[in-house]
């Protein structure tokens, strides 16, 4: 069955019975309830759900950026109480996440400061990571001189420069144009394949969730619960065009879209 | 050349004003003893500059201005960051700030005499106080306006609270801090002149009040013109510094 772990390998992250609620004008609105999942070391997991189901909130709790209201997150067996250095969160809003007063290289170096690297080592390694995302020619530029897609690539290089074990991506491609999105998806898959990173990608895009992931965790509408976790079983390396034409991809896309739409009151009466 | 092209209407305005001043004084529309014509003020001004007579009072005034302004900025920015970052600190200091802030700072000079004496300590304190409030308020606002995504990015990249304040919060708040510093510079200049008129025996403020009392009217106007030029130069220098300090704001 899907979601089963190889008992020989402990999960890198365990999400245990997380619940969250927003308080507005004295009312408590539950966002998600009793979410549990195990994230395998080295896997690419997509978390899929309709807007407002608290996907980003869930990811921020996993990252230790938000305290959990109820339930726990374990990272390598340790309870997460603050941002662990080996988990890095990549924000959707790259334009707010990059520091405008620092050059592209300065932004990447930001991830290595406070660690043992010297200034010249940081610059050298920063250039390496910029090369990986194809921006080594833009090291001296400033973020606002780059396109949106390039800015997100800088943010990706910066996240990698922190040498995390886990990369948590919050709708990282939703603010760029469709073609750039396909390029970034391919780039991230390539980096993932070469690095041994564990990636958790939050998205509302079924196509993206299936294309990228080993497994897709699907959340229901708010108040969200874990609907199911499916193994995509699509072969790698994946191709931006060919993979999307395979029967298995189409089948998964169909299933997941069906579920999403049938639970949506707008789509339900169709 | 293009800069000159944009500047010429202002230049014409200045020339027209000087011409009206000259004519008004020549025709005795105003008493030339009270408003000497530019044909007497400017040569005297030039003489003062050429002989170096302006240097000592100017250095005196600018020295105190710089010291009081630096003190006010340092305290304003430090407390502003603490109040902006931590709501406990904010709640502690906010009533005090709101109580003293609306008082026009010149009104504080007489009570300060009582506690600090009629001298340079009072002068420095009042300049620093005038500087402090606009810097403090803008720093608090600037710190609160810092992008939370940038702060959370620093956290997820493993930066400590101190490092996050130094590397993200301060530069993020800098544009607004500079707005406060610019307002404060104008106020500090007013206060240094006023304080010199009241407590000092040196400096531009003292020169102006002393010459008025001893009917050195032409020289008094020469000093006022110097003060006007200082004001313009300080503002221009600040604008230049601002562009240098926050180049990303230009975009």
XYZ file of C-alpha atoms in Angstrom:
521
model
C 0.000 0.000 0.000
C 1.148 3.588 -0.566
C 2.661 5.611 2.232
C 4.237 2.544 3.833
C 7.776 2.942 5.040
C 10.652 0.650 4.583
C 11.128 -0.325 8.247
C 14.911 -0.294 7.790
C 14.905 3.453 7.231
C 13.507 5.905 9.755
C 11.530 8.816 8.283
C 13.431 12.116 8.174
C 10.335 14.056 9.238
C 7.308 12.845 11.145
C 4.215 14.981 11.320
C 2.100 13.821 14.246
C -1.528 14.885 14.672
C -1.061 18.532 13.744
C -4.128 20.742 14.093
C -4.337 24.462 13.504
C -6.972 27.170 13.818
C -7.227 30.866 13.086
C -8.861 33.217 15.527
C -10.837 36.047 13.994
C -13.053 38.400 16.015
C -13.307 35.970 18.861
C -14.286 33.053 16.599
C -12.008 30.122 16.196
C -11.925 28.755 12.664
C -10.274 25.355 12.314
C -7.868 25.262 9.356
C -6.655 21.698 9.409
C -7.169 18.854 11.816
C -5.169 15.879 12.899
C -2.703 15.818 10.010
C -0.148 13.034 10.221
C 2.418 11.879 7.704
C 5.903 10.457 7.503
C 8.339 11.974 5.072
C 10.988 9.604 3.779
C 14.627 10.540 3.602
C 15.505 11.670 0.065
C 11.997 11.616 -1.315
C 10.182 14.308 -3.266
C 6.802 14.830 -1.644
C 4.101 17.132 -2.947
C 1.444 18.451 -0.606
C -1.611 19.247 -2.673
C -4.764 20.972 -1.576
C -7.311 23.674 -2.463
C -6.578 27.255 -1.486
C -7.349 28.050 2.130
C -6.725 24.521 3.381
C -3.659 25.692 5.307
C -0.932 24.068 3.198
C 1.488 26.945 3.714
C 0.697 27.090 7.423
C 1.363 23.358 7.660
C 4.706 23.806 5.901
C 5.688 26.697 8.168
C 4.943 24.599 11.236
C 7.093 21.789 9.815
C 9.855 24.387 9.218
C 9.636 25.584 12.810
C 8.679 29.091 11.664
C 5.248 28.847 13.317
C 4.518 27.138 16.632
C 2.109 24.230 16.416
C -1.194 24.584 18.252
C -1.586 20.906 18.764
C 0.451 17.966 17.609
C 4.175 17.651 16.982
C 6.765 17.597 14.240
C 9.834 15.402 14.573
C 12.905 16.113 12.453
C 15.340 13.194 12.601
C 13.625 12.106 15.797
C 13.950 15.514 17.498
C 10.906 17.640 18.186
C 10.923 20.856 16.138
C 10.587 23.939 18.346
C 12.322 26.496 16.125
C 13.792 26.535 12.616
C 16.325 23.667 12.480
C 19.477 24.641 10.547
C 19.154 21.642 8.277
C 15.664 22.505 7.028
C 15.294 25.486 4.731
C 12.015 27.100 3.758
C 11.726 28.598 0.281
C 9.098 31.309 0.089
C 6.690 31.873 -2.749
C 7.400 35.638 -2.623
C 10.992 35.646 -3.875
C 10.797 39.425 -4.338
C 10.202 39.864 -0.611
C 12.553 37.114 0.445
C 15.656 38.420 -1.380
C 17.440 41.338 0.265
C 17.358 44.282 -2.172
C 20.476 45.904 -0.710
C 22.590 42.857 -1.459
C 23.873 41.704 -4.824
C 22.870 38.285 -6.160
C 26.083 36.796 -4.775
C 25.580 38.696 -1.499
C 22.145 37.149 -1.160
C 23.538 33.654 -1.659
C 26.339 34.374 0.828
C 23.676 35.367 3.355
C 22.877 31.662 3.789
C 26.488 30.892 4.746
C 27.095 33.719 7.216
C 27.276 32.840 10.879
C 28.854 29.538 9.913
C 32.515 28.662 9.735
C 33.159 29.814 6.179
C 35.556 32.681 5.508
C 34.515 35.551 3.287
C 36.396 34.236 0.264
C 35.082 30.703 0.812
C 31.555 32.099 0.890
C 32.123 33.953 -2.368
C 33.628 30.884 -4.003
C 30.873 28.553 -2.864
C 28.253 31.164 -3.665
C 29.485 31.213 -7.256
C 29.229 27.421 -7.371
C 25.594 27.522 -6.350
C 24.891 30.323 -8.807
C 26.442 28.147 -11.513
C 24.047 25.326 -10.581
C 21.057 27.605 -11.186
C 22.710 29.164 -14.244
C 23.136 32.665 -12.843
C 26.902 32.899 -12.358
C 26.987 35.710 -14.937
C 24.642 37.763 -12.771
C 26.540 37.573 -9.470
C 27.057 41.351 -9.294
C 23.531 42.274 -10.301
C 20.899 43.295 -7.795
C 17.674 41.295 -7.367
C 15.494 44.065 -8.761
C 17.505 43.985 -11.971
C 16.407 40.370 -12.614
C 13.188 38.795 -13.879
C 10.888 36.943 -11.494
C 12.085 33.527 -12.605
C 15.713 34.552 -12.171
C 14.968 35.942 -8.709
C 13.441 32.636 -7.649
C 16.537 30.869 -8.974
C 18.678 33.122 -6.763
C 16.462 32.150 -3.821
C 16.935 28.470 -4.729
C 20.730 28.913 -4.928
C 20.641 30.620 -1.544
C 18.584 27.802 -0.019
C 21.054 25.240 -1.380
C 23.990 27.251 -0.031
C 22.673 26.636 3.483
C 23.376 22.930 2.794
C 20.062 21.698 4.145
C 18.911 18.103 4.311
C 15.338 19.178 3.682
C 14.058 21.839 1.327
C 10.520 23.040 2.041
C 9.048 24.831 -0.965
C 5.921 26.941 -0.613
C 4.285 27.315 -4.037
C 7.663 28.382 -5.378
C 6.640 28.638 -9.018
C 3.170 30.146 -8.746
C 4.317 33.730 -9.311
C 6.225 33.143 -12.559
C 4.946 32.702 -16.117
C 3.973 29.258 -17.434
C 7.090 28.614 -19.505
C 9.457 29.747 -16.730
C 7.509 27.485 -14.369
C 8.272 24.431 -16.526
C 11.956 25.387 -16.649
C 12.151 25.874 -12.893
C 10.390 22.546 -12.266
C 12.952 20.765 -14.417
C 15.812 22.630 -12.718
C 14.595 21.710 -9.232
C 14.170 18.054 -10.235
C 17.717 18.028 -11.576
C 19.109 19.560 -8.386
C 17.091 17.141 -6.267
C 18.308 14.142 -8.238
C 21.953 15.176 -7.833
C 21.846 16.307 -4.226
C 20.071 13.665 -2.176
C 17.871 16.387 -0.692
C 14.461 15.646 0.746
C 11.985 18.046 -0.842
C 8.492 18.909 0.351
C 6.625 20.976 -2.213
C 3.357 22.674 -1.374
C 1.177 23.477 -4.364
C -2.415 23.854 -5.492
C -1.445 22.822 -9.011
C -2.333 19.133 -9.571
C -0.180 18.960 -12.679
C 2.864 20.269 -10.827
C 2.282 18.083 -7.778
C 2.152 14.902 -9.859
C 4.923 15.830 -12.281
C 7.486 16.535 -9.566
C 6.766 14.070 -6.807
C 7.375 10.522 -5.681
C 4.281 10.846 -3.539
C 1.422 13.294 -3.425
C -0.209 14.038 -0.081
C -3.646 15.425 -0.684
C -5.470 17.624 1.799
C -9.212 18.158 1.724
C -11.082 21.414 1.787
C -11.028 23.459 5.030
C -11.196 22.280 7.746
C -8.619 20.107 6.053
C -7.794 16.548 6.896
C -5.333 14.253 5.139
C -7.390 12.860 2.287
C -4.815 10.361 1.042
C -1.203 9.902 0.044
C -0.591 8.429 -3.410
C 2.592 7.049 -4.883
C 3.026 8.509 -8.371
C 5.241 5.707 -9.648
C 6.284 7.788 -12.656
C 9.716 6.948 -14.061
C 12.646 9.347 -13.672
C 14.210 11.415 -15.082
C 11.010 13.222 -15.883
C 10.469 15.263 -18.978
C 8.449 18.452 -18.977
C 6.525 17.264 -22.047
C 6.757 13.480 -22.303
C 6.014 12.656 -18.670
C 2.816 14.655 -18.864
C 1.619 12.513 -21.765
C 2.037 9.143 -20.058
C -1.132 7.208 -19.129
C -0.107 7.037 -15.462
C 0.316 10.833 -15.270
C -3.072 11.420 -16.879
C -4.722 8.864 -14.638
C -3.332 10.489 -11.475
C -4.172 13.953 -12.701
C -7.724 12.805 -13.407
C -8.177 11.168 -10.020
C -6.789 14.052 -8.002
C -8.627 16.741 -9.966
C -11.860 14.786 -9.574
C -11.412 14.682 -5.850
C -10.520 18.363 -5.625
C -13.441 19.475 -7.769
C -16.091 17.242 -6.218
C -15.345 18.680 -2.826
C -15.473 22.192 -4.072
C -18.947 23.686 -3.724
C -18.424 25.750 -6.890
C -17.536 22.748 -9.016
C -19.900 20.324 -7.304
C -23.088 21.363 -9.048
C -21.561 20.902 -12.517
C 24.345 70.917 -19.136
C 20.899 69.398 -18.712
C 21.137 70.023 -14.984
C 21.859 73.678 -15.703
C 18.896 73.704 -18.049
C 16.571 72.613 -15.261
C 18.141 75.011 -12.758
C 17.796 78.245 -14.713
C 14.227 79.168 -13.663
C 15.299 78.970 -9.993
C 18.337 81.076 -10.815
C 16.113 83.718 -12.409
C 13.894 83.755 -9.302
C 16.933 84.380 -7.097
C 18.170 87.205 -9.313
C 14.734 88.823 -9.356
C 14.521 88.707 -5.565
C 17.988 90.259 -5.187
C 17.014 92.951 -7.738
C 13.799 93.797 -5.850
C 15.767 93.908 -2.599
C 18.316 96.297 -4.178
C 15.655 98.584 -5.628
C 13.571 98.581 -2.430
C 16.613 99.616 -0.435
C 17.854 102.225 -2.980
C 14.454 103.905 -3.283
C 14.054 103.716 0.493
C 10.831 101.711 0.238
C 12.282 100.087 3.335
C 14.696 101.838 5.654
C 18.204 100.979 4.317
C 19.500 101.187 7.872
C 17.318 98.192 8.727
C 17.622 96.402 5.385
C 20.930 97.298 3.755
C 21.001 96.696 -0.029
C 22.709 93.615 -1.471
C 25.346 95.904 -2.913
C 26.558 96.381 0.659
C 25.767 92.938 2.082
C 27.485 90.874 -0.613
C 30.863 92.691 -0.596
C 30.955 92.408 3.170
C 30.022 88.733 2.923
C 32.862 88.191 0.478
C 35.280 90.018 2.728
C 34.282 87.841 5.682
C 34.819 84.715 3.646
C 38.107 85.930 2.129
C 39.542 86.969 5.494
C 38.516 83.697 7.088
C 36.402 85.477 9.698
C 33.509 83.119 9.070
C 35.514 80.034 9.915
C 35.626 80.094 13.708
C 31.890 80.756 14.353
C 30.960 78.347 11.575
C 33.173 75.578 12.947
C 31.773 76.206 16.423
C 28.156 75.923 15.281
C 28.697 72.949 12.977
C 30.692 71.159 15.665
C 27.856 71.355 18.171
C 25.302 70.575 15.496
C 27.213 67.437 14.512
C 27.710 66.292 18.106
C 24.106 66.858 19.215
C 22.704 65.426 15.993
C 24.886 62.316 16.195
C 23.879 61.777 19.825
C 20.165 62.195 19.026
C 20.386 59.847 16.035
C 22.291 57.178 17.953
C 19.852 57.125 20.867
C 16.817 57.479 18.571
C 17.821 54.610 16.297
C 18.830 52.310 19.173
C 15.671 52.843 21.195
C 13.572 52.844 18.012
C 14.855 49.404 17.019
C 14.193 48.030 20.509
C 10.702 49.546 20.585
C 9.950 48.345 17.060
C 11.120 44.794 17.687
C 9.819 44.231 21.207
C 6.331 45.276 22.257
C 7.223 45.212 25.973
C 9.898 47.851 25.418
C 7.405 49.759 23.292
C 4.765 49.734 26.023
C 7.262 50.919 28.616
C 8.554 53.922 26.661
C 5.558 54.897 24.589
C 3.756 57.030 27.243
C 6.962 58.913 28.000
C 7.572 59.568 24.317
C 4.012 60.730 23.718
C 4.245 63.047 26.700
C 7.447 64.847 25.689
C 7.173 64.665 21.904
C 4.426 67.298 21.400
C 6.302 69.932 23.434
C 8.069 72.357 21.065
C 11.680 71.725 21.957
C 12.623 75.438 22.409
C 10.227 75.440 25.382
C 12.516 72.926 27.069
C 15.511 75.252 27.024
C 14.519 77.269 30.161
C 13.897 74.197 32.358
C 17.092 72.636 31.009
C 18.954 75.741 32.207
C 17.810 74.889 35.708
C 19.191 71.383 35.628
C 22.121 71.558 33.237
C 23.191 75.176 33.629
C 23.447 77.918 31.042
C 26.069 76.376 28.839
C 27.114 73.788 26.322
C 25.515 70.821 28.080
C 22.110 72.424 27.682
C 22.903 73.289 24.081
C 23.932 69.730 23.214
C 20.956 68.253 25.070
C 18.406 70.397 23.313
C 19.887 69.654 19.857
C 19.935 65.949 20.676
C 16.324 66.086 21.943
C 15.120 67.816 18.785
C 16.898 65.158 16.712
C 15.768 62.248 18.853
C 11.994 62.289 18.331
C 11.643 62.262 14.546
C 14.426 59.670 14.329
C 12.803 57.504 17.019
C 9.308 57.568 15.507
C 10.505 56.847 11.985
C 12.771 54.061 13.191
C 9.885 52.355 15.024
C 7.722 52.641 11.934
C 10.556 51.474 9.695
C 11.298 48.440 11.850
C 7.625 47.470 11.951
C 7.391 47.804 8.193
C 10.224 45.370 7.530
C 9.055 42.547 5.300
C 8.152 39.546 7.522
C 9.096 37.189 4.684
C 12.654 38.583 4.789
C 12.800 38.143 8.567
C 11.509 34.562 8.306
C 14.030 33.876 5.554
C 16.818 34.921 7.919
C 15.359 32.625 10.580
C 15.066 29.610 8.300
C 18.646 30.215 7.108
C 19.742 29.856 10.725
C 20.483 33.471 11.666
C 20.273 34.524 15.325
C 17.950 37.288 16.485
C 20.854 39.753 16.729
C 22.138 38.842 13.262
C 18.611 39.167 11.870
C 18.252 42.645 13.375
C 21.633 43.781 12.062
C 21.417 42.186 8.622
C 17.721 42.393 7.780
C 15.766 44.680 10.111
C 18.164 47.648 10.176
C 18.803 47.840 6.427
C 15.100 47.212 5.797
C 14.168 50.108 8.083
C 16.928 52.364 6.752
C 14.848 54.261 4.170
C 12.423 55.402 6.872
C 15.207 56.010 9.395
C 16.755 58.368 6.839
C 13.445 60.192 6.421
C 13.445 60.789 10.176
C 17.089 61.873 10.100
C 16.393 64.376 7.356
C 13.513 65.983 9.283
C 15.699 65.937 12.389
C 18.551 67.716 10.610
C 16.340 70.730 9.870
C 15.127 70.823 13.484
C 18.643 70.431 14.845
C 19.831 73.404 12.791
C 16.999 75.551 14.168
C 17.782 74.497 17.722
C 21.530 75.030 17.496
C 21.005 78.628 16.296
C 18.356 79.290 18.938
C 20.483 77.800 21.703
C 23.457 79.909 20.647
C 21.301 83.019 20.788
C 20.306 82.139 24.349
C 23.284 80.493 25.961
C 26.450 80.924 23.940
C 28.992 83.622 23.227
C 30.207 82.012 20.019
C 28.747 80.547 16.867
C 26.389 81.755 14.143
C 23.376 82.212 16.419
C 25.353 84.356 18.810
C 26.789 86.453 15.947
C 23.342 87.209 14.581
C 21.757 88.234 17.890
C 24.865 90.160 18.976
C 25.077 92.128 15.714
C 21.379 92.940 15.878
C 21.832 94.306 19.399
C 24.879 96.367 18.405
C 23.366 97.595 15.108
C 25.836 95.741 12.913
C 22.909 95.226 10.579
C 24.829 94.682 7.336
C 27.032 92.077 8.943
C 23.999 90.465 10.558
C 22.444 89.951 7.137
C 25.721 88.556 5.853
C 25.626 85.938 8.616
C 21.995 85.120 7.819
C 22.962 84.533 4.199
C 25.731 82.209 5.328
C 23.187 80.337 7.416
C 20.888 80.001 4.404
C 23.728 78.551 2.350
C 24.567 76.130 5.190
C 20.952 74.959 5.222
C 20.957 74.328 1.476
C 24.324 72.568 1.573
C 23.346 70.330 4.489
C 20.176 69.299 2.696
C 22.049 68.600 -0.552
C 24.677 66.604 1.335
C 21.942 64.592 2.999
C 20.248 63.826 -0.314
C 23.563 62.660 -1.718
C 24.132 60.482 1.349
C 20.616 59.054 1.055
C 21.151 57.989 -2.556
C 24.440 56.420 -1.524
C 22.966 54.602 1.480
C 19.782 53.209 -0.090
C 20.475 52.743 -3.814
C 17.761 50.075 -4.035
C 15.134 52.697 -3.250
C 15.862 54.474 -6.497
C 14.356 51.507 -8.324
